[in-house]
Amino acid sequence: MLSRLAEVLVPTVGRLTVTTDTGAVLAPGSIIAVNHTSLADPAVVLAALHRLGVEPVVMATAGLWRIPLLGRALARGSHIPVHRGDHRRAAGCLDLAAAALREGRLVLLYGEGGIPPRTDAAETPPVAFRSGLARLAARSGAPVVPVGQAGARRVTSGNVAKQIAGLATAPLRRPALHVHVGTPVLLSGDRTARTAQAHAAVTAAWRTAAAHLGEPAAYPVRHTAEPRHETWSAPAPDTVPDLARRQ
């Protein structure tokens, strides 16, 4: 339900484009790891994934379940509340995520664990990841699909007043939004190594998305190449049929 709603609403506030690596596969039982920059980016990412035929289970902060309409929609979709600061309940949410992966669901989570405290609308690389992603990957053995999104801060960012103003004017401005799906990776090593591998993969996907929008932060120091625009290529029919349905 949330994914379908996102695909309806997102085009009203921005111009969404989606690309993937040639080897990108959103296979059942995969973890989708995304960079987090704005209150708007979950809807942007869900809309992009819905175009690719995927409706993931989302791991999100438990406070969202207290918002009347949104909370009911999250509960109906079997999404997973994350209780930060409560170790017992935090472990329980990983159990739920691992169970969803075993059932062939795709689980979407944000490795950073929160939105960066910035007031501007510019793009910056993902900050350090928390350990939850590495722990879930180790427990489940699931591949991690890195996803980078850029442009959501142009919809809403900053303090409360700026966020409200941004959301109110977005339908008139219709900023460019881009989501890029990278090639899945199997994490290895200890928790620190796994976390670093996931962070590097998501950062690479984010750079592709940000470069597509011409964001200066997408280019490392002394990098002078033009933005790399990936083209989408469907896998063989017997691989992951859902990925072939892009619209």
PDB file of C-alpha atoms in Angstrom:
ATOM      1  CA  MET A   1       0.000   0.000   0.000  1.00  0.00           C
ATOM      2  CA  LEU A   2       2.720   2.490   0.963  1.00  0.00           C
ATOM      3  CA  SER A   3       4.664   1.772  -2.219  1.00  0.00           C
ATOM      4  CA  ARG A   4       1.640   2.300  -4.436  1.00  0.00           C
ATOM      5  CA  LEU A   5       0.743   5.495  -2.587  1.00  0.00           C
ATOM      6  CA  ALA A   6       4.322   6.764  -2.919  1.00  0.00           C
ATOM      7  CA  GLU A   7       4.318   6.227  -6.675  1.00  0.00           C
ATOM      8  CA  VAL A   8       1.123   8.303  -6.928  1.00  0.00           C
ATOM      9  CA  LEU A   9       2.290  11.133  -4.664  1.00  0.00           C
ATOM     10  CA  VAL A  10       5.972  11.543  -5.555  1.00  0.00           C
ATOM     11  CA  PRO A  11       5.381  12.753  -9.153  1.00  0.00           C
ATOM     12  CA  THR A  12       3.266  15.595  -7.728  1.00  0.00           C
ATOM     13  CA  VAL A  13       6.241  17.019  -5.805  1.00  0.00           C
ATOM     14  CA  GLY A  14       9.171  16.219  -8.096  1.00  0.00           C
ATOM     15  CA  ARG A  15      10.491  14.672 -11.296  1.00  0.00           C
ATOM     16  CA  LEU A  16      11.681  11.159 -10.466  1.00  0.00           C
ATOM     17  CA  THR A  17      14.108   9.188 -12.609  1.00  0.00           C
ATOM     18  CA  VAL A  18      15.477   5.714 -11.868  1.00  0.00           C
ATOM     19  CA  THR A  19      18.582   3.890 -13.097  1.00  0.00           C
ATOM     20  CA  THR A  20      20.305   0.619 -12.186  1.00  0.00           C
ATOM     21  CA  ASP A  21      23.682  -1.003 -12.616  1.00  0.00           C
ATOM     22  CA  THR A  22      23.791  -3.619 -15.347  1.00  0.00           C
ATOM     23  CA  GLY A  23      24.207  -6.328 -12.707  1.00  0.00           C
ATOM     24  CA  ALA A  24      21.516  -5.018 -10.358  1.00  0.00           C
ATOM     25  CA  VAL A  25      19.088  -7.719  -9.212  1.00  0.00           C
ATOM     26  CA  LEU A  26      16.359  -7.151  -6.629  1.00  0.00           C
ATOM     27  CA  ALA A  27      16.086 -10.822  -5.764  1.00  0.00           C
ATOM     28  CA  PRO A  28      13.643 -12.134  -3.147  1.00  0.00           C
ATOM     29  CA  GLY A  29      15.224 -12.311   0.283  1.00  0.00           C
ATOM     30  CA  SER A  30      17.565  -9.341  -0.269  1.00  0.00           C
ATOM     31  CA  ILE A  31      18.386  -6.431   2.032  1.00  0.00           C
ATOM     32  CA  ILE A  32      17.973  -3.016   0.408  1.00  0.00           C
ATOM     33  CA  ALA A  33      20.297  -0.438   1.993  1.00  0.00           C
ATOM     34  CA  VAL A  34      19.625   3.239   1.244  1.00  0.00           C
ATOM     35  CA  ASN A  35      21.184   6.577   2.196  1.00  0.00           C
ATOM     36  CA  HIS A  36      18.946   8.778   4.365  1.00  0.00           C
ATOM     37  CA  THR A  37      18.875  12.570   3.891  1.00  0.00           C
ATOM     38  CA  SER A  38      15.310  13.832   4.224  1.00  0.00           C
ATOM     39  CA  LEU A  39      11.847  13.042   5.524  1.00  0.00           C
ATOM     40  CA  ALA A  40      10.868  12.823   1.857  1.00  0.00           C
ATOM     41  CA  ASP A  41      13.355  10.189   0.712  1.00  0.00           C
ATOM     42  CA  PRO A  42      11.470   7.082   1.946  1.00  0.00           C
ATOM     43  CA  ALA A  43       8.582   7.980  -0.368  1.00  0.00           C
ATOM     44  CA  VAL A  44      10.992   8.723  -3.216  1.00  0.00           C
ATOM     45  CA  VAL A  45      12.746   5.359  -2.827  1.00  0.00           C
ATOM     46  CA  LEU A  46       9.509   3.403  -2.440  1.00  0.00           C
ATOM     47  CA  ALA A  47       8.140   5.026  -5.607  1.00  0.00           C
ATOM     48  CA  ALA A  48      11.318   4.140  -7.516  1.00  0.00           C
ATOM     49  CA  LEU A  49      11.292   0.528  -6.310  1.00  0.00           C
ATOM     50  CA  HIS A  50       7.606   0.206  -7.156  1.00  0.00           C
ATOM     51  CA  ARG A  51       8.481   1.094 -10.747  1.00  0.00           C
ATOM     52  CA  LEU A  52      10.827  -1.862 -10.656  1.00  0.00           C
ATOM     53  CA  GLY A  53       8.101  -4.170  -9.363  1.00  0.00           C
ATOM     54  CA  VAL A  54       9.303  -4.306  -5.755  1.00  0.00           C
ATOM     55  CA  GLU A  55       7.378  -3.532  -2.547  1.00  0.00           C
ATOM     56  CA  PRO A  56       9.801  -4.012   0.358  1.00  0.00           C
ATOM     57  CA  VAL A  57       9.232  -4.352   4.066  1.00  0.00           C
ATOM     58  CA  VAL A  58      10.559  -1.134   5.597  1.00  0.00           C
ATOM     59  CA  MET A  59      12.453  -0.891   8.881  1.00  0.00           C
ATOM     60  CA  ALA A  60      11.640   2.556  10.287  1.00  0.00           C
ATOM     61  CA  THR A  61      11.732   4.419  13.577  1.00  0.00           C
ATOM     62  CA  ALA A  62       8.986   3.217  15.904  1.00  0.00           C
ATOM     63  CA  GLY A  63       7.668   6.750  16.420  1.00  0.00           C
ATOM     64  CA  LEU A  64       6.055   6.666  12.984  1.00  0.00           C
ATOM     65  CA  TRP A  65       3.605   4.019  14.218  1.00  0.00           C
ATOM     66  CA  ARG A  66       2.136   6.665  16.574  1.00  0.00           C
ATOM     67  CA  ILE A  67       1.001   8.836  13.633  1.00  0.00           C
ATOM     68  CA  PRO A  68      -2.666   7.786  13.157  1.00  0.00           C
ATOM     69  CA  LEU A  69      -3.037   7.202   9.399  1.00  0.00           C
ATOM     70  CA  LEU A  70       0.603   6.400   8.712  1.00  0.00           C
ATOM     71  CA  GLY A  71       0.815   4.043  11.676  1.00  0.00           C
ATOM     72  CA  ARG A  72      -2.137   1.989  10.450  1.00  0.00           C
ATOM     73  CA  ALA A  73      -0.673   1.798   6.952  1.00  0.00           C
ATOM     74  CA  LEU A  74       2.687   0.644   8.348  1.00  0.00           C
ATOM     75  CA  ALA A  75       1.005  -2.009  10.480  1.00  0.00           C
ATOM     76  CA  ARG A  76      -1.100  -3.311   7.584  1.00  0.00           C
ATOM     77  CA  GLY A  77       1.994  -3.600   5.427  1.00  0.00           C
ATOM     78  CA  SER A  78       3.878  -5.630   8.076  1.00  0.00           C
ATOM     79  CA  HIS A  79       6.626  -3.016   8.190  1.00  0.00           C
ATOM     80  CA  ILE A  80       9.036  -3.230  11.103  1.00  0.00           C
ATOM     81  CA  PRO A  81       9.297  -0.611  13.892  1.00  0.00           C
ATOM     82  CA  VAL A  82      12.841   0.045  15.123  1.00  0.00           C
ATOM     83  CA  HIS A  83      13.097   0.839  18.840  1.00  0.00           C
ATOM     84  CA  ARG A  84      16.389   2.652  19.287  1.00  0.00           C
ATOM     85  CA  GLY A  85      17.806   2.792  22.777  1.00  0.00           C
ATOM     86  CA  ASP A  86      16.021  -0.408  23.836  1.00  0.00           C
ATOM     87  CA  HIS A  87      18.420  -3.301  23.228  1.00  0.00           C
ATOM     88  CA  ARG A  88      15.845  -6.033  23.810  1.00  0.00           C
ATOM     89  CA  ARG A  89      13.276  -4.562  21.433  1.00  0.00           C
ATOM     90  CA  ALA A  90      16.005  -3.619  18.922  1.00  0.00           C
ATOM     91  CA  ALA A  91      17.069  -7.281  18.818  1.00  0.00           C
ATOM     92  CA  GLY A  92      13.443  -8.224  18.289  1.00  0.00           C
ATOM     93  CA  CYS A  93      13.159  -6.016  15.199  1.00  0.00           C
ATOM     94  CA  LEU A  94      16.190  -7.801  13.706  1.00  0.00           C
ATOM     95  CA  ASP A  95      14.422 -11.102  14.357  1.00  0.00           C
ATOM     96  CA  LEU A  96      11.384  -9.825  12.446  1.00  0.00           C
ATOM     97  CA  ALA A  97      13.568  -8.626   9.581  1.00  0.00           C
ATOM     98  CA  ALA A  98      15.401 -11.966   9.370  1.00  0.00           C
ATOM     99  CA  ALA A  99      12.059 -13.787   9.309  1.00  0.00           C
ATOM    100  CA  ALA A 100      10.816 -11.549   6.474  1.00  0.00           C
ATOM    101  CA  LEU A 101      13.963 -12.309   4.493  1.00  0.00           C
ATOM    102  CA  ARG A 102      13.471 -16.056   4.977  1.00  0.00           C
ATOM    103  CA  GLU A 103       9.947 -15.654   3.596  1.00  0.00           C
ATOM    104  CA  GLY A 104      11.385 -14.108   0.423  1.00  0.00           C
ATOM    105  CA  ARG A 105      10.489 -10.518   1.245  1.00  0.00           C
ATOM    106  CA  LEU A 106      12.891  -7.678   0.542  1.00  0.00           C
ATOM    107  CA  VAL A 107      13.758  -5.618   3.618  1.00  0.00           C
ATOM    108  CA  LEU A 108      14.652  -1.936   3.261  1.00  0.00           C
ATOM    109  CA  LEU A 109      16.691  -0.188   5.938  1.00  0.00           C
ATOM    110  CA  TYR A 110      18.784   2.925   6.443  1.00  0.00           C
ATOM    111  CA  GLY A 111      22.322   2.163   7.575  1.00  0.00           C
ATOM    112  CA  GLU A 112      22.859   5.679   8.925  1.00  0.00           C
ATOM    113  CA  GLY A 113      19.975   5.334  11.348  1.00  0.00           C
ATOM    114  CA  GLY A 114      18.809   8.927  10.980  1.00  0.00           C
ATOM    115  CA  ILE A 115      18.774  12.152   8.984  1.00  0.00           C
ATOM    116  CA  PRO A 116      21.904  14.364   9.127  1.00  0.00           C
ATOM    117  CA  PRO A 117      21.339  17.589  11.142  1.00  0.00           C
ATOM    118  CA  ARG A 118      21.868  20.065   8.314  1.00  0.00           C
ATOM    119  CA  THR A 119      19.888  23.113   7.195  1.00  0.00           C
ATOM    120  CA  ASP A 120      20.895  23.312   3.523  1.00  0.00           C
ATOM    121  CA  ALA A 121      19.398  21.348   0.627  1.00  0.00           C
ATOM    122  CA  ALA A 122      22.704  20.173  -0.871  1.00  0.00           C
ATOM    123  CA  GLU A 123      23.853  16.574  -1.221  1.00  0.00           C
ATOM    124  CA  THR A 124      26.670  15.106   0.870  1.00  0.00           C
ATOM    125  CA  PRO A 125      28.012  11.533   1.094  1.00  0.00           C
ATOM    126  CA  PRO A 126      26.316   9.165   3.552  1.00  0.00           C
ATOM    127  CA  VAL A 127      27.588   9.451   7.125  1.00  0.00           C
ATOM    128  CA  ALA A 128      28.896   6.457   9.069  1.00  0.00           C
ATOM    129  CA  PHE A 129      26.584   3.452   9.286  1.00  0.00           C
ATOM    130  CA  ARG A 130      25.365   1.860  12.485  1.00  0.00           C
ATOM    131  CA  SER A 131      25.908  -1.860  13.017  1.00  0.00           C
ATOM    132  CA  GLY A 132      22.332  -3.060  12.435  1.00  0.00           C
ATOM    133  CA  LEU A 133      22.776  -3.640   8.708  1.00  0.00           C
ATOM    134  CA  ALA A 134      25.927  -5.729   9.228  1.00  0.00           C
ATOM    135  CA  ARG A 135      24.245  -7.747  11.985  1.00  0.00           C
ATOM    136  CA  LEU A 136      21.192  -8.492   9.862  1.00  0.00           C
ATOM    137  CA  ALA A 137      23.342  -9.504   6.875  1.00  0.00           C
ATOM    138  CA  ALA A 138      25.447 -11.802   9.071  1.00  0.00           C
ATOM    139  CA  ARG A 139      22.398 -13.407  10.643  1.00  0.00           C
ATOM    140  CA  SER A 140      20.497 -13.940   7.393  1.00  0.00           C
ATOM    141  CA  GLY A 141      23.273 -14.418   4.830  1.00  0.00           C
ATOM    142  CA  ALA A 142      21.216 -12.168   2.546  1.00  0.00           C
ATOM    143  CA  PRO A 143      22.809 -10.089  -0.211  1.00  0.00           C
ATOM    144  CA  VAL A 144      22.749  -6.319   0.206  1.00  0.00           C
ATOM    145  CA  VAL A 145      21.400  -4.224  -2.664  1.00  0.00           C
ATOM    146  CA  PRO A 146      22.886  -0.705  -2.355  1.00  0.00           C
ATOM    147  CA  VAL A 147      20.522   2.098  -3.352  1.00  0.00           C
ATOM    148  CA  GLY A 148      21.467   5.744  -3.643  1.00  0.00           C
ATOM    149  CA  GLN A 149      18.923   8.544  -3.726  1.00  0.00           C
ATOM    150  CA  ALA A 150      19.523  12.227  -4.398  1.00  0.00           C
ATOM    151  CA  GLY A 151      17.291  15.271  -4.598  1.00  0.00           C
ATOM    152  CA  ALA A 152      14.930  14.530  -1.701  1.00  0.00           C
ATOM    153  CA  ARG A 153      16.441  17.404   0.291  1.00  0.00           C
ATOM    154  CA  ARG A 154      15.190  19.708  -2.456  1.00  0.00           C
ATOM    155  CA  VAL A 155      11.675  18.666  -1.470  1.00  0.00           C
ATOM    156  CA  THR A 156      12.065  19.096   2.277  1.00  0.00           C
ATOM    157  CA  SER A 157      15.039  19.731   4.564  1.00  0.00           C
ATOM    158  CA  GLY A 158      16.229  21.968   7.385  1.00  0.00           C
ATOM    159  CA  ASN A 159      14.227  23.166  10.361  1.00  0.00           C
ATOM    160  CA  VAL A 160      10.488  22.652  10.762  1.00  0.00           C
ATOM    161  CA  ALA A 161       9.576  25.931   9.068  1.00  0.00           C
ATOM    162  CA  LYS A 162      11.821  25.195   6.080  1.00  0.00           C
ATOM    163  CA  GLN A 163      10.470  21.662   5.777  1.00  0.00           C
ATOM    164  CA  ILE A 164       6.872  22.870   5.713  1.00  0.00           C
ATOM    165  CA  ALA A 165       7.721  25.590   3.186  1.00  0.00           C
ATOM    166  CA  GLY A 166       9.644  23.146   1.022  1.00  0.00           C
ATOM    167  CA  LEU A 167       6.832  20.625   0.977  1.00  0.00           C
ATOM    168  CA  ALA A 168       4.246  23.331   0.238  1.00  0.00           C
ATOM    169  CA  THR A 169       6.191  24.746  -2.718  1.00  0.00           C
ATOM    170  CA  ALA A 170       7.484  21.447  -4.139  1.00  0.00           C
ATOM    171  CA  PRO A 171       4.451  20.924  -6.426  1.00  0.00           C
ATOM    172  CA  LEU A 172       5.296  24.246  -8.088  1.00  0.00           C
ATOM    173  CA  ARG A 173       9.080  23.738  -8.170  1.00  0.00           C
ATOM    174  CA  ARG A 174       8.973  20.007  -8.957  1.00  0.00           C
ATOM    175  CA  PRO A 175      12.684  19.410  -8.212  1.00  0.00           C
ATOM    176  CA  ALA A 176      14.612  16.623  -9.925  1.00  0.00           C
ATOM    177  CA  LEU A 177      14.884  13.390  -7.932  1.00  0.00           C
ATOM    178  CA  HIS A 178      17.012  10.393  -8.817  1.00  0.00           C
ATOM    179  CA  VAL A 179      17.336   6.866  -7.434  1.00  0.00           C
ATOM    180  CA  HIS A 180      20.091   4.479  -8.513  1.00  0.00           C
ATOM    181  CA  VAL A 181      20.108   0.739  -7.718  1.00  0.00           C
ATOM    182  CA  GLY A 182      23.572  -0.802  -7.487  1.00  0.00           C
ATOM    183  CA  THR A 183      24.891  -4.323  -7.895  1.00  0.00           C
ATOM    184  CA  PRO A 184      24.191  -6.598  -4.888  1.00  0.00           C
ATOM    185  CA  VAL A 185      27.086  -7.381  -2.562  1.00  0.00           C
ATOM    186  CA  LEU A 186      27.650 -10.223  -0.094  1.00  0.00           C
ATOM    187  CA  LEU A 187      29.220  -8.771   3.029  1.00  0.00           C
ATOM    188  CA  SER A 188      32.109 -10.631   4.654  1.00  0.00           C
ATOM    189  CA  GLY A 189      34.501 -10.324   7.581  1.00  0.00           C
ATOM    190  CA  ASP A 190      33.729  -9.052  11.053  1.00  0.00           C
ATOM    191  CA  ARG A 191      31.016  -6.528  11.903  1.00  0.00           C
ATOM    192  CA  THR A 192      33.296  -3.551  11.269  1.00  0.00           C
ATOM    193  CA  ALA A 193      34.356  -4.861   7.871  1.00  0.00           C
ATOM    194  CA  ARG A 194      30.784  -5.659   6.864  1.00  0.00           C
ATOM    195  CA  THR A 195      29.632  -2.202   7.885  1.00  0.00           C
ATOM    196  CA  ALA A 196      32.432  -0.582   5.877  1.00  0.00           C
ATOM    197  CA  GLN A 197      31.611  -2.673   2.781  1.00  0.00           C
ATOM    198  CA  ALA A 198      27.935  -1.730   2.957  1.00  0.00           C
ATOM    199  CA  HIS A 199      28.752   1.948   3.461  1.00  0.00           C
ATOM    200  CA  ALA A 200      31.100   1.955   0.458  1.00  0.00           C
ATOM    201  CA  ALA A 201      28.507   0.288  -1.779  1.00  0.00           C
ATOM    202  CA  VAL A 202      25.709   2.683  -0.788  1.00  0.00           C
ATOM    203  CA  THR A 203      28.055   5.656  -1.170  1.00  0.00           C
ATOM    204  CA  ALA A 204      28.921   4.530  -4.709  1.00  0.00           C
ATOM    205  CA  ALA A 205      25.212   4.231  -5.565  1.00  0.00           C
ATOM    206  CA  TRP A 206      24.583   7.666  -4.046  1.00  0.00           C
ATOM    207  CA  ARG A 207      27.412   9.190  -6.115  1.00  0.00           C
ATOM    208  CA  THR A 208      25.776   7.895  -9.297  1.00  0.00           C
ATOM    209  CA  ALA A 209      22.402   9.329  -8.246  1.00  0.00           C
ATOM    210  CA  ALA A 210      23.876  12.690  -7.212  1.00  0.00           C
ATOM    211  CA  ALA A 211      25.975  12.912 -10.383  1.00  0.00           C
ATOM    212  CA  HIS A 212      22.832  12.355 -12.429  1.00  0.00           C
ATOM    213  CA  LEU A 213      21.488  15.565 -10.852  1.00  0.00           C
ATOM    214  CA  GLY A 214      24.772  17.426 -11.293  1.00  0.00           C
ATOM    215  CA  GLU A 215      25.409  17.698  -7.550  1.00  0.00           C
ATOM    216  CA  PRO A 216      29.018  18.883  -6.904  1.00  0.00           C
ATOM    217  CA  ALA A 217      29.420  16.575  -3.896  1.00  0.00           C
ATOM    218  CA  ALA A 218      29.065  13.551  -6.172  1.00  0.00           C
ATOM    219  CA  TYR A 219      32.604  13.968  -7.443  1.00  0.00           C
ATOM    220  CA  PRO A 220      35.608  13.047  -5.282  1.00  0.00           C
ATOM    221  CA  VAL A 221      38.459  15.519  -5.032  1.00  0.00           C
ATOM    222  CA  ARG A 222      40.313  15.966  -8.370  1.00  0.00           C
ATOM    223  CA  HIS A 223      37.571  14.029 -10.176  1.00  0.00           C
ATOM    224  CA  THR A 224      36.842  15.708 -13.508  1.00  0.00           C
ATOM    225  CA  ALA A 225      34.787  13.124 -15.355  1.00  0.00           C
ATOM    226  CA  GLU A 226      31.273  13.833 -16.509  1.00  0.00           C
ATOM    227  CA  PRO A 227      28.340  12.308 -14.606  1.00  0.00           C
ATOM    228  CA  ARG A 228      27.931   8.613 -15.328  1.00  0.00           C
ATOM    229  CA  HIS A 229      24.372   7.858 -16.388  1.00  0.00           C
ATOM    230  CA  GLU A 230      23.689   4.176 -15.958  1.00  0.00           C
ATOM    231  CA  THR A 231      21.238   2.449 -18.262  1.00  0.00           C
ATOM    232  CA  TRP A 232      18.673  -0.023 -17.048  1.00  0.00           C
ATOM    233  CA  SER A 233      18.939  -3.568 -18.312  1.00  0.00           C
ATOM    234  CA  ALA A 234      16.431  -6.272 -17.477  1.00  0.00           C
ATOM    235  CA  PRO A 235      17.736  -9.680 -16.367  1.00  0.00           C
ATOM    236  CA  ALA A 236      16.854 -12.895 -18.107  1.00  0.00           C
ATOM    237  CA  PRO A 237      13.176 -13.812 -17.681  1.00  0.00           C
ATOM    238  CA  ASP A 238      13.992 -16.726 -15.414  1.00  0.00           C
ATOM    239  CA  THR A 239      16.061 -14.596 -13.008  1.00  0.00           C
ATOM    240  CA  VAL A 240      13.816 -12.084 -11.246  1.00  0.00           C
ATOM    241  CA  PRO A 241      10.640 -11.506 -13.251  1.00  0.00           C
ATOM    242  CA  ASP A 242       9.475  -8.614 -11.062  1.00  0.00           C
ATOM    243  CA  LEU A 243      12.504  -6.466 -11.910  1.00  0.00           C
ATOM    244  CA  ALA A 244      11.569  -6.454 -15.570  1.00  0.00           C
ATOM    245  CA  ARG A 245       8.440  -4.420 -14.862  1.00  0.00           C
ATOM    246  CA  ARG A 246       9.898  -0.961 -14.674  1.00  0.00           C
ATOM    247  CA  GLN A 247       6.736   1.103 -14.986  1.00  0.00           C
TER     248      GLN A 247
END
